[in-house]
């Protein structure tokens, strides 16, 4: 038997998983797949469809948020550029780029499913987020289950209640239906209600489904692994909220929020039909254009300061999102 991935799992973590924010220890920061040469190879092997490269702003500075692509730099040079810039590189579905990362994903879920009674997952994907000192991910929430594993550097995760006004049913429905996060409201006073988790190498965080959060890097290069997964409950939440959004948005009906029985079946059918008809795709936001190439020329230029289309709330989620 291989060594456990979670190095300090307590029996109570099995009961707490998914219900409250958890801050746990792991050993992946020492794993060969996360060594600098392995990450450099992964960067060099990633096609454009498997990454997002974003230039972002520092906290308390005019917001910047633009998407780029990697030029002809080596993986090591890309990491050096990120270490000295304001950039994050999200390598998406790394299991598609290198099956070894898929094997690791399988090992993680085999261990979790062994530790948490009744925990059965599907559609698991993992990504690797490499980001600059002080880079940040703005206030948002995710529609699938999430975990965040710190490999190198440190970051602070700010978590907020998943109830109004922090997250309203209408916002949840709009994000599920149209992948459009521009309606997420954020107020500075939310910070008084935030719960913080400081993540260092060898630590990971997991939090309840849909819980709003934002992330700030410490003053050093950060490498994290993000994992997204579904369970039947998470899929049910998506179907019901998606169908409720359709009822409210298209049929002008005030929906109930039942998660079981005939209502669930009807909503599942409604959401599936809308999804199949292409109705949802038409309303979904397109990815923003590519406006820079990370190459030697880019590195020689001074930093650009341009506002994001909606600076406080970028359309794509960083954690596991694509
Ligand atoms: Fe997220």
Short mmCIF file of C-alpha atoms and ligand atoms in Angstrom, two decimals:
data_model
loop_
_atom_site.label_atom_id
_atom_site.label_comp_id
_atom_site.label_asym_id
_atom_site.label_seq_id
_atom_site.Cartn_x
_atom_site.Cartn_y
_atom_site.Cartn_z
CA UNK A 1 0.00 0.00 0.00
CA UNK A 2 1.31 3.47 -0.86
CA UNK A 3 1.58 6.18 1.79
CA UNK A 4 -1.64 8.13 2.39
CA UNK A 5 -1.93 11.44 0.54
CA UNK A 6 -3.62 13.09 3.54
CA UNK A 7 -1.01 13.02 6.31
CA UNK A 8 -3.07 14.09 9.35
CA UNK A 9 -6.62 12.95 8.62
CA UNK A 10 -8.78 12.73 11.75
CA UNK A 11 -12.02 10.72 12.02
CA UNK A 12 -14.06 13.92 12.36
CA UNK A 13 -12.84 15.13 8.94
CA UNK A 14 -14.97 12.38 7.35
CA UNK A 15 -18.10 13.91 8.90
CA UNK A 16 -17.05 17.51 8.24
CA UNK A 17 -16.09 17.14 4.54
CA UNK A 18 -18.38 19.27 2.36
CA UNK A 19 -20.20 20.78 5.34
CA UNK A 20 -17.72 23.32 6.72
CA UNK A 21 -14.44 24.76 5.39
CA UNK A 22 -11.59 22.32 6.06
CA UNK A 23 -7.85 22.97 6.29
CA UNK A 24 -5.94 19.68 5.95
CA UNK A 25 -2.39 18.43 5.46
CA UNK A 26 -1.08 16.47 2.45
CA UNK A 27 2.25 15.30 1.00
CA UNK A 28 1.88 16.28 -2.67
CA UNK A 29 4.33 19.19 -2.38
CA UNK A 30 7.03 16.49 -2.16
CA UNK A 31 5.68 14.50 -5.13
CA UNK A 32 7.90 14.21 -8.23
CA UNK A 33 5.03 15.39 -10.48
CA UNK A 34 5.24 18.81 -8.81
CA UNK A 35 9.01 19.26 -9.03
CA UNK A 36 10.14 22.27 -11.04
CA UNK A 37 11.41 20.19 -14.01
CA UNK A 38 8.13 18.22 -14.11
CA UNK A 39 6.09 21.43 -14.08
CA UNK A 40 8.29 22.90 -16.83
CA UNK A 41 7.66 19.83 -19.01
CA UNK A 42 3.93 20.09 -18.36
CA UNK A 43 3.88 23.77 -19.39
CA UNK A 44 5.75 22.97 -22.61
CA UNK A 45 3.34 20.14 -23.44
CA UNK A 46 0.12 22.13 -22.82
CA UNK A 47 -1.90 23.06 -25.95
CA UNK A 48 -3.87 26.36 -25.88
CA UNK A 49 -7.08 24.46 -25.17
CA UNK A 50 -5.55 23.28 -21.89
CA UNK A 51 -4.52 26.55 -20.30
CA UNK A 52 -5.56 30.07 -19.42
CA UNK A 53 -2.92 32.73 -19.05
CA UNK A 54 -4.10 35.90 -17.31
CA UNK A 55 -2.34 39.12 -16.42
CA UNK A 56 -3.87 40.53 -13.27
CA UNK A 57 -3.46 43.39 -10.81
CA UNK A 58 -2.12 43.70 -7.31
CA UNK A 59 -4.49 44.33 -4.35
CA UNK A 60 -5.55 48.00 -3.92
CA UNK A 61 -4.35 48.87 -7.40
CA UNK A 62 -6.29 49.70 -10.54
CA UNK A 63 -7.72 46.40 -11.70
CA UNK A 64 -6.16 44.62 -14.67
CA UNK A 65 -7.44 41.38 -16.16
CA UNK A 66 -6.50 40.29 -19.69
CA UNK A 67 -5.92 36.96 -21.35
CA UNK A 68 -2.81 35.92 -23.25
CA UNK A 69 -1.03 32.94 -24.71
CA UNK A 70 2.37 31.39 -24.18
CA UNK A 71 5.01 32.16 -26.80
CA UNK A 72 8.19 30.27 -27.39
CA UNK A 73 9.58 30.44 -23.85
CA UNK A 74 10.70 27.25 -22.11
CA UNK A 75 8.67 25.99 -19.16
CA UNK A 76 11.38 27.23 -16.79
CA UNK A 77 11.32 30.69 -18.42
CA UNK A 78 7.51 30.82 -18.12
CA UNK A 79 7.77 30.08 -14.39
CA UNK A 80 10.49 32.72 -14.00
CA UNK A 81 8.27 35.26 -15.82
CA UNK A 82 5.36 34.44 -13.53
CA UNK A 83 7.65 34.74 -10.48
CA UNK A 84 8.57 38.29 -11.44
CA UNK A 85 5.25 39.46 -12.95
CA UNK A 86 1.54 39.71 -12.22
CA UNK A 87 0.38 36.65 -14.08
CA UNK A 88 -1.38 33.39 -13.41
CA UNK A 89 -1.22 30.32 -15.58
CA UNK A 90 -4.02 27.82 -15.08
CA UNK A 91 -3.12 24.48 -16.66
CA UNK A 92 -6.54 22.89 -17.23
CA UNK A 93 -7.33 19.18 -17.15
CA UNK A 94 -3.68 18.24 -16.68
CA UNK A 95 -4.70 14.58 -16.81
CA UNK A 96 -5.27 15.15 -20.55
CA UNK A 97 -1.78 16.59 -20.97
CA UNK A 98 -0.03 13.85 -19.00
CA UNK A 99 -1.85 10.72 -17.76
CA UNK A 100 0.37 10.57 -14.66
CA UNK A 101 -1.64 13.49 -13.25
CA UNK A 102 -4.83 11.55 -13.99
CA UNK A 103 -3.44 8.57 -12.08
CA UNK A 104 -2.72 10.83 -9.13
CA UNK A 105 -6.29 12.18 -9.32
CA UNK A 106 -7.60 8.61 -9.17
CA UNK A 107 -5.44 7.90 -6.12
CA UNK A 108 -6.73 11.00 -4.33
CA UNK A 109 -10.38 10.08 -4.91
CA UNK A 110 -9.80 6.41 -4.02
CA UNK A 111 -8.40 7.58 -0.69
CA UNK A 112 -11.22 10.11 -0.12
CA UNK A 113 -13.92 7.61 -0.99
CA UNK A 114 -12.31 5.16 1.45
CA UNK A 115 -12.22 7.78 4.19
CA UNK A 116 -15.69 9.36 3.75
CA UNK A 117 -18.62 6.92 3.96
CA UNK A 118 -20.99 7.28 1.00
CA UNK A 119 -18.72 9.71 -0.88
CA UNK A 120 -18.93 8.77 -4.57
CA UNK A 121 -17.63 11.16 -7.20
CA UNK A 122 -17.52 11.47 -10.99
CA UNK A 123 -16.28 13.93 -13.64
CA UNK A 124 -13.16 14.66 -11.58
CA UNK A 125 -10.61 16.97 -13.20
CA UNK A 126 -7.41 18.50 -11.91
CA UNK A 127 -5.61 21.67 -12.88
CA UNK A 128 -2.38 23.32 -11.81
CA UNK A 129 -2.36 27.01 -11.06
CA UNK A 130 1.00 28.80 -11.20
CA UNK A 131 0.68 32.43 -10.14
CA UNK A 132 2.75 35.50 -9.35
CA UNK A 133 3.55 36.99 -5.97
CA UNK A 134 0.49 38.98 -4.79
CA UNK A 135 -1.67 37.74 -7.70
CA UNK A 136 -5.32 37.38 -6.75
CA UNK A 137 -8.53 35.64 -7.72
CA UNK A 138 -11.53 37.91 -7.29
CA UNK A 139 -14.77 37.17 -5.42
CA UNK A 140 -16.68 34.30 -7.07
CA UNK A 141 -18.11 30.88 -6.37
CA UNK A 142 -17.94 27.52 -8.17
CA UNK A 143 -20.75 25.22 -9.26
CA UNK A 144 -18.84 21.93 -8.80
CA UNK A 145 -17.08 20.49 -5.74
CA UNK A 146 -13.64 22.05 -5.25
CA UNK A 147 -10.39 21.40 -3.43
CA UNK A 148 -7.25 23.55 -3.44
CA UNK A 149 -3.84 22.02 -2.74
CA UNK A 150 -0.83 24.22 -2.01
CA UNK A 151 2.43 22.97 -3.53
CA UNK A 152 4.79 25.98 -3.39
CA UNK A 153 4.46 29.49 -1.94
CA UNK A 154 1.55 30.60 0.21
CA UNK A 155 -1.88 32.08 -0.29
CA UNK A 156 -4.84 33.23 1.77
CA UNK A 157 -8.32 31.97 0.95
CA UNK A 158 -11.18 34.25 2.08
CA UNK A 159 -14.49 32.38 2.42
CA UNK A 160 -17.90 34.03 2.81
CA UNK A 161 -21.34 32.72 3.83
CA UNK A 162 -23.24 31.10 0.96
CA UNK A 163 -26.46 32.88 1.95
CA UNK A 164 -27.88 36.26 0.79
CA UNK A 165 -26.61 38.88 0.48
CA UNK A 166 -23.25 37.15 -0.15
CA UNK A 167 -24.87 34.77 -2.64
CA UNK A 168 -28.49 35.12 -3.79
CA UNK A 169 -30.53 32.33 -5.46
CA UNK A 170 -30.80 34.47 -8.59
CA UNK A 171 -27.01 34.82 -8.85
CA UNK A 172 -26.54 31.09 -8.33
CA UNK A 173 -29.08 30.34 -11.06
CA UNK A 174 -27.55 32.79 -13.53
CA UNK A 175 -24.07 31.38 -13.11
CA UNK A 176 -25.28 27.80 -13.57
CA UNK A 177 -27.38 28.72 -16.60
CA UNK A 178 -25.19 31.16 -18.43
CA UNK A 179 -21.75 30.89 -16.80
CA UNK A 180 -22.07 34.63 -16.34
CA UNK A 181 -20.60 35.85 -13.08
CA UNK A 182 -20.94 39.55 -13.81
CA UNK A 183 -24.00 39.75 -11.54
CA UNK A 184 -22.11 38.67 -8.44
CA UNK A 185 -22.23 41.53 -6.03
CA UNK A 186 -19.28 42.25 -3.76
CA UNK A 187 -19.10 44.88 -1.02
CA UNK A 188 -16.04 45.81 1.01
CA UNK A 189 -17.93 45.15 4.24
CA UNK A 190 -18.17 41.44 3.29
CA UNK A 191 -14.62 41.21 4.66
CA UNK A 192 -15.97 41.51 8.21
CA UNK A 193 -17.76 38.19 7.64
CA UNK A 194 -14.93 36.34 5.87
CA UNK A 195 -13.31 33.24 7.25
CA UNK A 196 -9.61 32.98 6.26
CA UNK A 197 -7.48 29.93 5.57
CA UNK A 198 -3.74 30.46 5.08
CA UNK A 199 -2.37 27.76 2.81
CA UNK A 200 1.31 26.76 2.85
CA UNK A 201 3.05 23.95 0.95
CA UNK A 202 1.64 20.62 2.14
CA UNK A 203 -1.76 22.09 3.08
CA UNK A 204 -5.09 21.99 1.28
CA UNK A 205 -8.55 23.50 1.67
CA UNK A 206 -12.03 22.25 0.89
CA UNK A 207 -15.26 24.18 1.44
CA UNK A 208 -19.01 23.71 1.01
CA UNK A 209 -20.52 23.77 -2.47
CA UNK A 210 -21.17 27.26 -3.91
CA UNK A 211 -19.43 29.04 -1.02
CA UNK A 212 -18.19 32.44 -2.31
CA UNK A 213 -14.46 32.99 -1.99
CA UNK A 214 -11.52 35.02 -3.17
CA UNK A 215 -7.79 34.35 -2.97
CA UNK A 216 -4.64 36.43 -2.47
CA UNK A 217 -1.12 35.14 -2.97
CA UNK A 218 1.61 35.93 -0.48
CA UNK A 219 4.71 37.73 -1.74
CA UNK A 220 6.15 34.71 -3.57
CA UNK A 221 5.48 32.48 -6.57
CA UNK A 222 2.58 30.14 -5.87
CA UNK A 223 1.94 26.66 -7.27
CA UNK A 224 -1.38 25.01 -6.42
CA UNK A 225 -3.37 22.07 -7.68
CA UNK A 226 -7.10 22.55 -8.08
CA UNK A 227 -9.53 19.67 -8.27
CA UNK A 228 -13.13 19.80 -9.42
CA UNK A 229 -15.61 16.94 -8.95
CA UNK A 230 -19.28 16.04 -8.96
CA UNK A 231 -21.42 13.90 -6.69
CA UNK A 232 -25.10 13.09 -7.24
CA UNK A 233 -25.98 15.83 -4.71
CA UNK A 234 -23.85 18.40 -6.54
CA UNK A 235 -25.44 17.43 -9.87
CA UNK A 236 -28.91 17.64 -8.29
CA UNK A 237 -28.11 21.12 -6.99
CA UNK A 238 -27.08 22.12 -10.51
CA UNK A 239 -30.21 20.71 -12.16
CA UNK A 240 -32.61 22.28 -9.67
CA UNK A 241 -30.96 25.69 -9.68
CA UNK A 242 -30.57 25.61 -13.46
CA UNK A 243 -34.23 24.74 -13.92
CA UNK A 244 -35.27 27.38 -11.37
CA UNK A 245 -33.31 29.92 -13.35
CA UNK A 246 -35.12 28.91 -16.54
CA UNK A 247 -38.50 29.16 -14.82
CA UNK A 248 -37.67 32.59 -13.47
CA UNK A 249 -35.84 33.97 -16.52
CA UNK A 250 -37.78 32.48 -19.44
CA UNK A 251 -41.21 31.68 -17.98
CA UNK A 252 -41.39 34.43 -15.34
CA UNK A 253 -42.46 31.90 -12.69
CA UNK A 254 -41.26 32.09 -9.09
CA UNK A 255 -39.70 28.64 -8.51
CA UNK A 256 -39.71 26.50 -5.36
CA UNK A 257 -36.34 25.22 -4.20
CA UNK A 258 -37.20 21.56 -3.51
CA UNK A 259 -34.29 19.13 -4.00
CA UNK A 260 -36.29 15.86 -4.13
CA UNK A 261 -39.47 14.15 -5.40
CA UNK A 262 -41.51 14.84 -8.57
CA UNK A 263 -40.38 18.46 -8.61
CA UNK A 264 -36.75 17.35 -8.87
CA UNK A 265 -37.57 14.96 -11.73
CA UNK A 266 -39.48 17.64 -13.64
CA UNK A 267 -36.67 20.14 -13.15
CA UNK A 268 -34.05 17.63 -14.21
CA UNK A 269 -36.02 17.03 -17.42
CA UNK A 270 -36.47 20.77 -18.00
CA UNK A 271 -32.79 21.54 -17.51
CA UNK A 272 -31.72 18.62 -19.69
CA UNK A 273 -34.08 19.71 -22.50
CA UNK A 274 -32.84 23.32 -22.34
CA UNK A 275 -29.25 22.13 -22.35
CA UNK A 276 -29.85 19.87 -25.37
CA UNK A 277 -31.69 22.58 -27.32
CA UNK A 278 -28.66 24.89 -27.16
CA UNK A 279 -30.69 27.49 -25.23
CA UNK A 280 -28.05 27.73 -22.52
CA UNK A 281 -25.09 27.97 -24.86
CA UNK A 282 -26.56 30.96 -26.66
CA UNK A 283 -26.75 32.92 -23.42
CA UNK A 284 -23.25 32.00 -22.30
CA UNK A 285 -20.43 34.50 -22.41
CA UNK A 286 -17.65 33.95 -24.91
CA UNK A 287 -14.06 33.79 -23.73
CA UNK A 288 -12.30 37.12 -23.84
CA UNK A 289 -9.85 37.77 -26.70
CA UNK A 290 -6.14 36.99 -26.49
CA UNK A 291 -4.35 40.32 -26.09
CA UNK A 292 -0.76 39.42 -25.29
CA UNK A 293 1.85 36.75 -25.87
CA UNK A 294 4.16 35.76 -23.04
CA UNK A 295 7.51 35.91 -24.82
CA UNK A 296 10.82 37.75 -24.59
CA UNK A 297 9.29 40.90 -26.15
CA UNK A 298 6.50 40.98 -23.55
CA UNK A 299 9.01 40.56 -20.75
CA UNK A 300 11.06 43.49 -22.04
CA UNK A 301 8.05 45.87 -21.95
CA UNK A 302 6.86 47.78 -18.87
CA UNK A 303 3.59 46.48 -17.35
CA UNK A 304 0.37 47.64 -19.02
CA UNK A 305 -2.42 49.03 -16.91
CA UNK A 306 -5.81 48.49 -18.51
CA UNK A 307 -9.11 47.90 -16.74
CA UNK A 308 -10.85 44.54 -16.85
CA UNK A 309 -14.24 44.38 -18.64
CA UNK A 310 -15.72 43.84 -15.20
CA UNK A 311 -12.79 44.11 -12.91
CA UNK A 312 -14.32 42.90 -9.69
CA UNK A 313 -15.89 39.85 -11.23
CA UNK A 314 -14.08 38.08 -14.07
CA UNK A 315 -16.23 35.72 -16.11
CA UNK A 316 -14.20 32.57 -15.66
CA UNK A 317 -13.48 31.00 -12.36
CA UNK A 318 -9.87 30.15 -11.73
CA UNK A 319 -10.33 27.14 -9.54
CA UNK A 320 -11.00 24.20 -11.73
CA UNK A 321 -12.95 26.36 -14.12
CA UNK A 322 -12.76 26.44 -17.86
FE1 LIG B 1 -13.12 29.11 -7.06
#
